[in-house]
PDB file of C-alpha atoms in Angstrom:
ATOM      1  CA  UNK A  16      -2.176 -26.749 -39.021  1.00  0.00           C
ATOM      2  CA  UNK A  17       0.345 -27.358 -41.067  1.00  0.00           C
ATOM      3  CA  UNK A  18       3.833 -28.835 -39.505  1.00  0.00           C
ATOM      4  CA  UNK A  19       6.775 -27.606 -40.792  1.00  0.00           C
ATOM      5  CA  UNK A  20       7.511 -29.484 -44.093  1.00  0.00           C
ATOM      6  CA  UNK A  21       4.414 -28.423 -45.351  1.00  0.00           C
ATOM      7  CA  UNK A  22       4.953 -24.665 -44.832  1.00  0.00           C
ATOM      8  CA  UNK A  23       8.368 -24.776 -45.332  1.00  0.00           C
ATOM      9  CA  UNK A  24       7.832 -26.389 -49.202  1.00  0.00           C
ATOM     10  CA  UNK A  25       4.447 -23.460 -50.384  1.00  0.00           C
ATOM     11  CA  UNK A  26       6.899 -20.789 -48.782  1.00  0.00           C
ATOM     12  CA  UNK A  27       9.962 -22.313 -50.905  1.00  0.00           C
ATOM     13  CA  UNK A  28       7.568 -21.395 -53.443  1.00  0.00           C
ATOM     14  CA  UNK A  29       6.060 -17.854 -52.973  1.00  0.00           C
ATOM     15  CA  UNK A  30      10.208 -17.402 -52.826  1.00  0.00           C
ATOM     16  CA  UNK A  31      10.280 -18.942 -56.205  1.00  0.00           C
ATOM     17  CA  UNK A  32       7.049 -18.156 -57.793  1.00  0.00           C
ATOM     18  CA  UNK A  33       6.548 -14.378 -56.574  1.00  0.00           C
ATOM     19  CA  UNK A  34       9.518 -12.857 -55.353  1.00  0.00           C
ATOM     20  CA  UNK A  35      11.872 -14.401 -58.291  1.00  0.00           C
ATOM     21  CA  UNK A  36      14.902 -15.637 -56.269  1.00  0.00           C
ATOM     22  CA  UNK A  37      17.448 -18.130 -56.801  1.00  0.00           C
ATOM     23  CA  UNK A  38      17.513 -21.081 -56.971  1.00  0.00           C
ATOM     24  CA  UNK A  39      20.747 -20.775 -55.031  1.00  0.00           C
ATOM     25  CA  UNK A  40      19.208 -18.358 -52.743  1.00  0.00           C
ATOM     26  CA  UNK A  41      16.192 -21.150 -51.970  1.00  0.00           C
ATOM     27  CA  UNK A  42      18.340 -24.177 -51.058  1.00  0.00           C
ATOM     28  CA  UNK A  43      20.530 -21.708 -48.241  1.00  0.00           C
ATOM     29  CA  UNK A  44      16.952 -20.766 -47.115  1.00  0.00           C
ATOM     30  CA  UNK A  45      15.557 -24.756 -47.030  1.00  0.00           C
ATOM     31  CA  UNK A  46      18.574 -25.438 -45.680  1.00  0.00           C
ATOM     32  CA  UNK A  47      18.286 -23.394 -42.250  1.00  0.00           C
ATOM     33  CA  UNK A  48      14.403 -24.067 -42.324  1.00  0.00           C
ATOM     34  CA  UNK A  49      15.400 -27.930 -42.229  1.00  0.00           C
ATOM     35  CA  UNK A  50      17.600 -27.088 -39.680  1.00  0.00           C
ATOM     36  CA  UNK A  51      15.269 -25.080 -38.067  1.00  0.00           C
ATOM     37  CA  UNK A  52      13.037 -27.392 -37.635  1.00  0.00           C
ATOM     38  CA  UNK A  53      14.598 -30.178 -36.883  1.00  0.00           C
ATOM     39  CA  UNK A  54      15.984 -28.591 -33.905  1.00  0.00           C
ATOM     40  CA  UNK A  55      12.167 -27.224 -32.960  1.00  0.00           C
ATOM     41  CA  UNK A  56      10.890 -31.602 -33.629  1.00  0.00           C
ATOM     42  CA  UNK A  57      14.670 -32.364 -30.873  1.00  0.00           C
ATOM     43  CA  UNK A  58      12.782 -29.710 -28.239  1.00  0.00           C
ATOM     44  CA  UNK A  59       8.698 -31.257 -29.132  1.00  0.00           C
ATOM     45  CA  UNK A  60       7.538 -28.375 -31.260  1.00  0.00           C
ATOM     46  CA  UNK A  61       5.815 -30.199 -34.419  1.00  0.00           C
ATOM     47  CA  UNK A  62       4.206 -26.709 -35.942  1.00  0.00           C
ATOM     48  CA  UNK A  63       5.366 -23.245 -36.603  1.00  0.00           C
ATOM     49  CA  UNK A  64       2.275 -22.057 -35.011  1.00  0.00           C
ATOM     50  CA  UNK A  65       4.140 -23.245 -31.367  1.00  0.00           C
ATOM     51  CA  UNK A  66       7.092 -21.676 -32.214  1.00  0.00           C
ATOM     52  CA  UNK A  67       7.781 -19.070 -29.623  1.00  0.00           C
ATOM     53  CA  UNK A  68      10.329 -15.945 -29.667  1.00  0.00           C
ATOM     54  CA  UNK A  69      11.666 -17.479 -26.729  1.00  0.00           C
ATOM     55  CA  UNK A  70      12.233 -20.747 -28.809  1.00  0.00           C
ATOM     56  CA  UNK A  71      13.807 -18.669 -31.729  1.00  0.00           C
ATOM     57  CA  UNK A  72      16.232 -16.679 -29.260  1.00  0.00           C
ATOM     58  CA  UNK A  73      17.469 -20.291 -27.478  1.00  0.00           C
ATOM     59  CA  UNK A  74      17.736 -21.497 -31.248  1.00  0.00           C
ATOM     60  CA  UNK A  75      19.902 -18.531 -32.297  1.00  0.00           C
ATOM     61  CA  UNK A  76      21.945 -19.034 -29.508  1.00  0.00           C
ATOM     62  CA  UNK A  77      22.588 -22.134 -30.044  1.00  0.00           C
ATOM     63  CA  UNK A  78      24.163 -21.932 -33.660  1.00  0.00           C
ATOM     64  CA  UNK A  79      27.643 -20.808 -32.665  1.00  0.00           C
ATOM     65  CA  UNK A  80      28.050 -23.916 -30.482  1.00  0.00           C
ATOM     66  CA  UNK A  81      27.517 -26.483 -33.632  1.00  0.00           C
ATOM     67  CA  UNK A  82      30.581 -24.263 -35.024  1.00  0.00           C
ATOM     68  CA  UNK A  83      28.776 -21.866 -37.388  1.00  0.00           C
ATOM     69  CA  UNK A  84      30.130 -18.344 -37.782  1.00  0.00           C
ATOM     70  CA  UNK A  85      28.387 -15.101 -37.222  1.00  0.00           C
ATOM     71  CA  UNK A  86      28.396 -14.746 -40.723  1.00  0.00           C
ATOM     72  CA  UNK A  87      26.178 -17.760 -40.851  1.00  0.00           C
ATOM     73  CA  UNK A  88      23.616 -17.239 -37.453  1.00  0.00           C
ATOM     74  CA  UNK A  89      23.171 -13.826 -39.238  1.00  0.00           C
ATOM     75  CA  UNK A  90      21.444 -15.571 -42.677  1.00  0.00           C
ATOM     76  CA  UNK A  91      19.758 -17.952 -40.458  1.00  0.00           C
ATOM     77  CA  UNK A  92      18.473 -14.951 -38.333  1.00  0.00           C
ATOM     78  CA  UNK A  93      17.324 -13.421 -41.798  1.00  0.00           C
ATOM     79  CA  UNK A  94      16.069 -16.600 -43.508  1.00  0.00           C
ATOM     80  CA  UNK A  95      13.494 -17.001 -39.948  1.00  0.00           C
ATOM     81  CA  UNK A  96      12.112 -13.889 -40.014  1.00  0.00           C
ATOM     82  CA  UNK A  97      11.165 -13.741 -43.451  1.00  0.00           C
ATOM     83  CA  UNK A  98       9.502 -17.064 -42.903  1.00  0.00           C
ATOM     84  CA  UNK A  99       7.873 -16.346 -39.858  1.00  0.00           C
ATOM     85  CA  UNK A 100       7.005 -12.699 -41.700  1.00  0.00           C
ATOM     86  CA  UNK A 101       5.267 -14.553 -44.205  1.00  0.00           C
ATOM     87  CA  UNK A 102       3.782 -17.298 -41.661  1.00  0.00           C
ATOM     88  CA  UNK A 103       2.061 -14.369 -40.193  1.00  0.00           C
ATOM     89  CA  UNK A 104       0.876 -11.865 -43.298  1.00  0.00           C
ATOM     90  CA  UNK A 105      -0.729 -14.721 -44.515  1.00  0.00           C
ATOM     91  CA  UNK A 106      -2.496 -15.142 -40.834  1.00  0.00           C
ATOM     92  CA  UNK A 107      -0.804 -19.277 -41.154  1.00  0.00           C
ATOM     93  CA  UNK A 108      -0.073 -18.458 -37.381  1.00  0.00           C
ATOM     94  CA  UNK A 109      -1.733 -16.228 -34.785  1.00  0.00           C
ATOM     95  CA  UNK A 110       1.883 -14.254 -34.508  1.00  0.00           C
ATOM     96  CA  UNK A 111       4.451 -13.178 -35.196  1.00  0.00           C
ATOM     97  CA  UNK A 112       7.858 -14.828 -32.965  1.00  0.00           C
ATOM     98  CA  UNK A 113      10.565 -13.273 -34.664  1.00  0.00           C
ATOM     99  CA  UNK A 114       8.541  -9.753 -35.070  1.00  0.00           C
ATOM    100  CA  UNK A 115      11.095  -8.341 -32.017  1.00  0.00           C
ATOM    101  CA  UNK A 116      14.310 -11.010 -32.601  1.00  0.00           C
ATOM    102  CA  UNK A 117      17.063  -8.675 -31.110  1.00  0.00           C
ATOM    103  CA  UNK A 118      19.854  -7.525 -33.602  1.00  0.00           C
ATOM    104  CA  UNK A 119      20.239  -5.439 -35.955  1.00  0.00           C
ATOM    105  CA  UNK A 120      21.912  -5.695 -39.372  1.00  0.00           C
ATOM    106  CA  UNK A 121      24.883  -5.920 -38.210  1.00  0.00           C
ATOM    107  CA  UNK A 122      28.162  -3.994 -40.686  1.00  0.00           C
ATOM    108  CA  UNK A 123      29.603  -6.722 -43.148  1.00  0.00           C
ATOM    109  CA  UNK A 124      33.456  -7.292 -42.725  1.00  0.00           C
ATOM    110  CA  UNK A 125      36.086  -6.585 -45.188  1.00  0.00           C
ATOM    111  CA  UNK A 126      36.019  -9.783 -47.878  1.00  0.00           C
ATOM    112  CA  UNK A 127      39.329 -11.648 -48.018  1.00  0.00           C
ATOM    113  CA  UNK A 128      41.373 -11.327 -50.816  1.00  0.00           C
ATOM    114  CA  UNK A 129      44.486 -12.451 -52.745  1.00  0.00           C
ATOM    115  CA  UNK A 130      47.765 -10.489 -54.050  1.00  0.00           C
ATOM    116  CA  UNK A 131      47.687 -10.008 -57.702  1.00  0.00           C
ATOM    117  CA  UNK A 132      50.734 -11.653 -57.429  1.00  0.00           C
ATOM    118  CA  UNK A 133      49.306 -14.473 -55.375  1.00  0.00           C
ATOM    119  CA  UNK A 134      46.537 -14.548 -58.076  1.00  0.00           C
ATOM    120  CA  UNK A 135      49.270 -14.760 -60.672  1.00  0.00           C
ATOM    121  CA  UNK A 136      51.441 -18.049 -58.584  1.00  0.00           C
ATOM    122  CA  UNK A 137      47.834 -19.756 -58.475  1.00  0.00           C
ATOM    123  CA  UNK A 138      47.427 -19.726 -62.826  1.00  0.00           C
ATOM    124  CA  UNK A 139      50.233 -19.708 -63.484  1.00  0.00           C
ATOM    125  CA  UNK A 140      51.181 -23.356 -61.680  1.00  0.00           C
ATOM    126  CA  UNK A 141      48.450 -24.367 -63.256  1.00  0.00           C
ATOM    127  CA  UNK A 142      49.836 -26.462 -67.557  1.00  0.00           C
ATOM    128  CA  UNK A 143      47.023 -25.743 -69.772  1.00  0.00           C
ATOM    129  CA  UNK A 144      49.220 -28.176 -72.499  1.00  0.00           C
ATOM    130  CA  UNK A 145      47.933 -30.915 -69.405  1.00  0.00           C
ATOM    131  CA  UNK A 146      44.335 -31.864 -71.285  1.00  0.00           C
ATOM    132  CA  UNK A 147      41.671 -32.053 -70.267  1.00  0.00           C
ATOM    133  CA  UNK A 148      41.943 -30.864 -66.869  1.00  0.00           C
ATOM    134  CA  UNK A 149      45.174 -28.453 -67.156  1.00  0.00           C
ATOM    135  CA  UNK A 150      43.085 -26.869 -69.364  1.00  0.00           C
ATOM    136  CA  UNK A 151      39.955 -26.934 -67.844  1.00  0.00           C
ATOM    137  CA  UNK A 152      41.416 -25.702 -64.189  1.00  0.00           C
ATOM    138  CA  UNK A 153      43.450 -22.939 -65.711  1.00  0.00           C
ATOM    139  CA  UNK A 154      40.157 -21.509 -68.368  1.00  0.00           C
ATOM    140  CA  UNK A 155      37.723 -21.354 -64.920  1.00  0.00           C
ATOM    141  CA  UNK A 156      40.164 -19.529 -62.267  1.00  0.00           C
ATOM    142  CA  UNK A 157      41.048 -17.425 -65.209  1.00  0.00           C
ATOM    143  CA  UNK A 158      37.877 -16.334 -66.197  1.00  0.00           C
ATOM    144  CA  UNK A 159      36.687 -16.490 -61.957  1.00  0.00           C
ATOM    145  CA  UNK A 160      39.251 -13.803 -61.587  1.00  0.00           C
ATOM    146  CA  UNK A 161      39.212 -12.473 -64.757  1.00  0.00           C
ATOM    147  CA  UNK A 162      35.568 -11.334 -65.349  1.00  0.00           C
ATOM    148  CA  UNK A 163      34.799 -11.879 -61.308  1.00  0.00           C
ATOM    149  CA  UNK A 164      32.474 -14.065 -61.802  1.00  0.00           C
ATOM    150  CA  UNK A 165      30.295 -16.435 -59.270  1.00  0.00           C
ATOM    151  CA  UNK A 166      30.594 -19.944 -58.544  1.00  0.00           C
ATOM    152  CA  UNK A 167      27.069 -20.550 -59.801  1.00  0.00           C
ATOM    153  CA  UNK A 168      27.463 -18.262 -62.684  1.00  0.00           C
ATOM    154  CA  UNK A 169      30.477 -20.604 -63.657  1.00  0.00           C
ATOM    155  CA  UNK A 170      28.243 -23.813 -62.964  1.00  0.00           C
ATOM    156  CA  UNK A 171      25.678 -22.505 -65.256  1.00  0.00           C
ATOM    157  CA  UNK A 172      27.424 -20.918 -68.628  1.00  0.00           C
ATOM    158  CA  UNK A 173      27.288 -21.969 -71.395  1.00  0.00           C
ATOM    159  CA  UNK A 174      29.268 -21.779 -74.564  1.00  0.00           C
ATOM    160  CA  UNK A 175      26.494 -20.739 -76.545  1.00  0.00           C
ATOM    161  CA  UNK A 176      26.785 -17.210 -74.067  1.00  0.00           C
ATOM    162  CA  UNK A 177      30.329 -16.283 -74.948  1.00  0.00           C
ATOM    163  CA  UNK A 178      31.158 -13.998 -77.468  1.00  0.00           C
ATOM    164  CA  UNK A 179      34.180 -14.412 -78.969  1.00  0.00           C
ATOM    165  CA  UNK A 180      34.172 -11.504 -81.518  1.00  0.00           C
ATOM    166  CA  UNK A 181      33.324  -8.628 -78.549  1.00  0.00           C
ATOM    167  CA  UNK A 182      34.953 -10.458 -76.431  1.00  0.00           C
ATOM    168  CA  UNK A 183      32.395 -11.116 -73.788  1.00  0.00           C
ATOM    169  CA  UNK A 184      30.174 -12.998 -71.516  1.00  0.00           C
ATOM    170  CA  UNK A 185      26.380 -13.111 -71.034  1.00  0.00           C
ATOM    171  CA  UNK A 186      25.980 -14.003 -67.814  1.00  0.00           C
ATOM    172  CA  UNK A 187      22.585 -14.823 -65.261  1.00  0.00           C
ATOM    173  CA  UNK A 188      23.090 -14.127 -62.121  1.00  0.00           C
ATOM    174  CA  UNK A 189      21.274 -13.793 -59.272  1.00  0.00           C
ATOM    175  CA  UNK A 190      17.501 -13.231 -59.710  1.00  0.00           C
ATOM    176  CA  UNK A 191      17.962 -14.492 -63.453  1.00  0.00           C
ATOM    177  CA  UNK A 192      18.856 -11.265 -64.306  1.00  0.00           C
ATOM    178  CA  UNK A 193      21.338 -11.337 -67.814  1.00  0.00           C
ATOM    179  CA  UNK A 194      24.769  -8.924 -67.860  1.00  0.00           C
ATOM    180  CA  UNK A 195      27.518  -8.467 -69.548  1.00  0.00           C
ATOM    181  CA  UNK A 196      31.119  -8.889 -68.252  1.00  0.00           C
ATOM    182  CA  UNK A 197      34.732  -8.530 -70.447  1.00  0.00           C
ATOM    183  CA  UNK A 198      36.369 -11.485 -71.071  1.00  0.00           C
ATOM    184  CA  UNK A 199      40.150 -10.418 -70.863  1.00  0.00           C
ATOM    185  CA  UNK A 200      43.052 -11.713 -72.716  1.00  0.00           C
ATOM    186  CA  UNK A 201      44.491 -14.547 -70.914  1.00  0.00           C
ATOM    187  CA  UNK A 202      40.910 -16.082 -69.761  1.00  0.00           C
ATOM    188  CA  UNK A 203      39.772 -16.209 -73.399  1.00  0.00           C
ATOM    189  CA  UNK A 204      43.409 -17.853 -74.159  1.00  0.00           C
ATOM    190  CA  UNK A 205      42.696 -20.298 -71.789  1.00  0.00           C
ATOM    191  CA  UNK A 206      39.267 -21.159 -72.744  1.00  0.00           C
ATOM    192  CA  UNK A 207      40.138 -21.026 -76.264  1.00  0.00           C
ATOM    193  CA  UNK A 208      42.598 -23.725 -75.659  1.00  0.00           C
ATOM    194  CA  UNK A 209      39.603 -25.818 -73.498  1.00  0.00           C
ATOM    195  CA  UNK A 210      36.993 -25.798 -75.701  1.00  0.00           C
ATOM    196  CA  UNK A 211      39.193 -26.808 -78.926  1.00  0.00           C
ATOM    197  CA  UNK A 212      41.326 -29.243 -77.331  1.00  0.00           C
ATOM    198  CA  UNK A 213      40.381 -30.164 -73.711  1.00  0.00           C
ATOM    199  CA  UNK A 214      36.207 -30.317 -73.879  1.00  0.00           C
ATOM    200  CA  UNK A 215      35.839 -32.810 -76.997  1.00  0.00           C
ATOM    201  CA  UNK A 216      37.671 -34.886 -74.419  1.00  0.00           C
ATOM    202  CA  UNK A 217      35.513 -34.555 -71.808  1.00  0.00           C
ATOM    203  CA  UNK A 218      32.031 -35.335 -73.505  1.00  0.00           C
ATOM    204  CA  UNK A 219      30.428 -38.677 -73.123  1.00  0.00           C
ATOM    205  CA  UNK A 220      28.293 -40.619 -75.924  1.00  0.00           C
ATOM    206  CA  UNK A 221      24.499 -40.562 -74.128  1.00  0.00           C
ATOM    207  CA  UNK A 222      25.521 -37.335 -71.976  1.00  0.00           C
ATOM    208  CA  UNK A 223      24.200 -34.401 -72.279  1.00  0.00           C
ATOM    209  CA  UNK A 224      26.757 -31.926 -72.141  1.00  0.00           C
ATOM    210  CA  UNK A 225      25.377 -27.778 -72.875  1.00  0.00           C
ATOM    211  CA  UNK A 226      27.579 -26.563 -69.846  1.00  0.00           C
ATOM    212  CA  UNK A 227      30.781 -25.191 -70.191  1.00  0.00           C
ATOM    213  CA  UNK A 228      33.144 -26.728 -68.335  1.00  0.00           C
ATOM    214  CA  UNK A 229      32.567 -31.038 -67.832  1.00  0.00           C
ATOM    215  CA  UNK A 230      33.671 -32.866 -65.293  1.00  0.00           C
ATOM    216  CA  UNK A 231      35.479 -36.832 -66.066  1.00  0.00           C
ATOM    217  CA  UNK A 232      32.290 -37.803 -66.881  1.00  0.00           C
ATOM    218  CA  UNK A 233      31.213 -35.142 -69.010  1.00  0.00           C
ATOM    219  CA  UNK A 234      28.658 -33.832 -66.892  1.00  0.00           C
ATOM    220  CA  UNK A 235      28.397 -30.718 -65.319  1.00  0.00           C
ATOM    221  CA  UNK A 236      30.818 -29.552 -62.865  1.00  0.00           C
ATOM    222  CA  UNK A 237      29.012 -28.791 -59.176  1.00  0.00           C
ATOM    223  CA  UNK A 238      30.063 -25.879 -57.148  1.00  0.00           C
ATOM    224  CA  UNK A 239      31.419 -27.787 -54.290  1.00  0.00           C
ATOM    225  CA  UNK A 240      34.018 -30.047 -56.958  1.00  0.00           C
ATOM    226  CA  UNK A 241      34.564 -26.948 -58.743  1.00  0.00           C
ATOM    227  CA  UNK A 242      36.014 -25.756 -54.930  1.00  0.00           C
ATOM    228  CA  UNK A 243      37.780 -28.577 -54.379  1.00  0.00           C
ATOM    229  CA  UNK A 244      39.761 -28.452 -58.167  1.00  0.00           C
ATOM    230  CA  UNK A 245      40.550 -24.775 -57.001  1.00  0.00           C
ATOM    231  CA  UNK A 246      41.736 -25.809 -52.941  1.00  0.00           C
ATOM    232  CA  UNK A 247      44.030 -28.836 -55.086  1.00  0.00           C
ATOM    233  CA  UNK A 248      45.635 -26.036 -57.465  1.00  0.00           C
ATOM    234  CA  UNK A 249      46.439 -23.242 -54.689  1.00  0.00           C
ATOM    235  CA  UNK A 250      48.227 -26.378 -52.453  1.00  0.00           C
ATOM    236  CA  UNK A 251      49.735 -27.420 -55.234  1.00  0.00           C
ATOM    237  CA  UNK A 252      50.878 -23.622 -55.863  1.00  0.00           C
ATOM    238  CA  UNK A 253      52.221 -23.645 -52.041  1.00  0.00           C
ATOM    239  CA  UNK A 254      50.125 -21.343 -51.815  1.00  0.00           C
ATOM    240  CA  UNK A 255      49.061 -20.712 -47.444  1.00  0.00           C
ATOM    241  CA  UNK A 256      46.025 -18.003 -47.641  1.00  0.00           C
ATOM    242  CA  UNK A 257      42.764 -20.511 -47.611  1.00  0.00           C
ATOM    243  CA  UNK A 258      41.752 -20.403 -50.958  1.00  0.00           C
ATOM    244  CA  UNK A 259      38.083 -20.404 -51.642  1.00  0.00           C
ATOM    245  CA  UNK A 260      36.149 -19.821 -55.413  1.00  0.00           C
ATOM    246  CA  UNK A 261      34.674 -15.927 -53.931  1.00  0.00           C
ATOM    247  CA  UNK A 262      37.679 -15.258 -52.999  1.00  0.00           C
ATOM    248  CA  UNK A 263      38.775 -14.859 -57.080  1.00  0.00           C
ATOM    249  CA  UNK A 264      35.745 -13.123 -57.213  1.00  0.00           C
ATOM    250  CA  UNK A 265      36.600 -10.582 -54.310  1.00  0.00           C
ATOM    251  CA  UNK A 266      40.267 -10.080 -56.352  1.00  0.00           C
ATOM    252  CA  UNK A 267      38.822  -9.113 -59.279  1.00  0.00           C
ATOM    253  CA  UNK A 268      36.815  -6.284 -58.114  1.00  0.00           C
ATOM    254  CA  UNK A 269      39.376  -5.604 -54.951  1.00  0.00           C
ATOM    255  CA  UNK A 270      42.735  -4.923 -57.976  1.00  0.00           C
ATOM    256  CA  UNK A 271      40.045  -3.516 -60.359  1.00  0.00           C
ATOM    257  CA  UNK A 272      39.486  -0.652 -57.446  1.00  0.00           C
ATOM    258  CA  UNK A 273      43.543  -0.557 -56.728  1.00  0.00           C
ATOM    259  CA  UNK A 274      44.104   0.162 -60.332  1.00  0.00           C
ATOM    260  CA  UNK A 275      41.814   3.358 -60.192  1.00  0.00           C
ATOM    261  CA  UNK A 276      38.344   1.776 -61.723  1.00  0.00           C
ATOM    262  CA  UNK A 277      35.238   3.524 -61.586  1.00  0.00           C
ATOM    263  CA  UNK A 278      32.981   1.877 -58.483  1.00  0.00           C
ATOM    264  CA  UNK A 279      29.616   2.085 -60.589  1.00  0.00           C
ATOM    265  CA  UNK A 280      31.782  -0.366 -63.904  1.00  0.00           C
ATOM    266  CA  UNK A 281      32.548  -3.191 -60.915  1.00  0.00           C
ATOM    267  CA  UNK A 282      29.060  -2.818 -59.281  1.00  0.00           C
ATOM    268  CA  UNK A 283      27.693  -3.361 -63.418  1.00  0.00           C
ATOM    269  CA  UNK A 284      30.557  -6.184 -63.597  1.00  0.00           C
ATOM    270  CA  UNK A 285      30.146  -7.880 -60.381  1.00  0.00           C
ATOM    271  CA  UNK A 286      26.572  -7.691 -61.034  1.00  0.00           C
ATOM    272  CA  UNK A 287      25.178  -6.244 -57.599  1.00  0.00           C
ATOM    273  CA  UNK A 288      21.554  -4.497 -57.884  1.00  0.00           C
ATOM    274  CA  UNK A 289      22.910  -2.129 -54.596  1.00  0.00           C
ATOM    275  CA  UNK A 290      25.717   0.406 -55.164  1.00  0.00           C
ATOM    276  CA  UNK A 291      25.940  -0.345 -50.983  1.00  0.00           C
ATOM    277  CA  UNK A 292      26.482  -4.131 -51.414  1.00  0.00           C
ATOM    278  CA  UNK A 293      29.698  -3.182 -53.752  1.00  0.00           C
ATOM    279  CA  UNK A 294      31.142  -0.121 -51.708  1.00  0.00           C
ATOM    280  CA  UNK A 295      32.522  -2.823 -48.857  1.00  0.00           C
ATOM    281  CA  UNK A 296      35.852  -3.296 -51.321  1.00  0.00           C
ATOM    282  CA  UNK A 297      36.482   0.795 -50.972  1.00  0.00           C
ATOM    283  CA  UNK A 298      37.110  -0.175 -47.137  1.00  0.00           C
ATOM    284  CA  UNK A 299      39.862  -2.276 -48.511  1.00  0.00           C
ATOM    285  CA  UNK A 300      41.444   0.155 -50.565  1.00  0.00           C
ATOM    286  CA  UNK A 301      41.295   2.428 -47.495  1.00  0.00           C
ATOM    287  CA  UNK A 302      42.684   0.055 -45.439  1.00  0.00           C
ATOM    288  CA  UNK A 303      46.050  -0.513 -47.815  1.00  0.00           C
ATOM    289  CA  UNK A 304      46.499   3.275 -48.669  1.00  0.00           C
ATOM    290  CA  UNK A 305      46.287   3.940 -44.532  1.00  0.00           C
ATOM    291  CA  UNK A 306      48.638   1.166 -44.499  1.00  0.00           C
ATOM    292  CA  UNK A 307      50.921   3.166 -47.308  1.00  0.00           C
ATOM    293  CA  UNK A 308      50.689   5.980 -45.396  1.00  0.00           C
ATOM    294  CA  UNK A 309      52.053   4.597 -42.659  1.00  0.00           C
ATOM    295  CA  UNK A 310      54.820   2.972 -44.356  1.00  0.00           C
ATOM    296  CA  UNK A 311      55.835   5.986 -46.558  1.00  0.00           C
ATOM    297  CA  UNK A 312      54.993   9.341 -45.657  1.00  0.00           C
ATOM    298  CA  UNK A 313      57.049  11.637 -43.076  1.00  0.00           C
ATOM    299  CA  UNK A 314      54.271  11.645 -40.402  1.00  0.00           C
ATOM    300  CA  UNK A 315      52.631   8.856 -41.098  1.00  0.00           C
ATOM    301  CA  UNK A 316      54.557   6.302 -37.929  1.00  0.00           C
ATOM    302  CA  UNK A 317      54.774   8.042 -34.546  1.00  0.00           C
ATOM    303  CA  UNK A 318      59.019   8.699 -34.715  1.00  0.00           C
ATOM    304  CA  UNK A 319      60.882   8.924 -31.312  1.00  0.00           C
ATOM    305  CA  UNK A 320      62.091  13.486 -31.000  1.00  0.00           C
ATOM    306  CA  UNK A 321      65.482  13.611 -30.600  1.00  0.00           C
ATOM    307  CA  UNK A 322      66.666  14.522 -27.066  1.00  0.00           C
ATOM    308  CA  UNK A 323      66.551  17.931 -25.711  1.00  0.00           C
ATOM    309  CA  UNK A 324      70.587  19.314 -25.765  1.00  0.00           C
TER     310      UNK A 324
END
């Protein structure tokens, strides 16, 4: 029977060819399954067919001790479930050890967001007249927040995907699905300055430069490098909150909702296939409304009654 590495590679090919799932999703699956395979090897198990339900439970219980968050543990469980379901459906293993794993789908937590003032402070702390990096970083952050892009979408964005006349970006998102996202006035201004004054300075002879945002070597910026840039810029702006690329996307959606945007419009701009994914932002709005009610409404906060005479 083939070992873990062969089965994992075949499963990843299935996810790409038959399910059409994105490369980022497949990378996440590979990381989860490779970590599990290495753990199994340490415990004397070299083939998926030798994995038992009790071994899976023992592995999942070990993850928090390695520093994984509850969300990461749930993702690992999902990846194991779909992997073993795939093997069982193709009769590559006798039975599916993950079929009866305890625990269902957890209710997602509220997304972390920044206030509009904090986002403005972050953006305005970056001087776009400092070329090439100030102009580049300002344009990147304006687009992550102003258009709600995923960092992977920003990484893969090309210059020919910007429609200057109509003010839209043509984005290829998860599952290679294309959507059109508005390019706001501030983001457009920052992007035009970057393209005209900074990007030519970053281009290098002999390096293919089809990506919109380039590194100092003239190559495409990586997701990790963009995360580092954002963290560095936030620290320089004196922002205490943990700032990362996706928090700008969360803030984009939350601020739109707070200002009256329709949930389905937000769904389209974020590229969510299911409205239920977008509805998590309504919880943020409900929480804000409760806080406002408690703070301002005469009966929103318990007040002690005056003593009887």
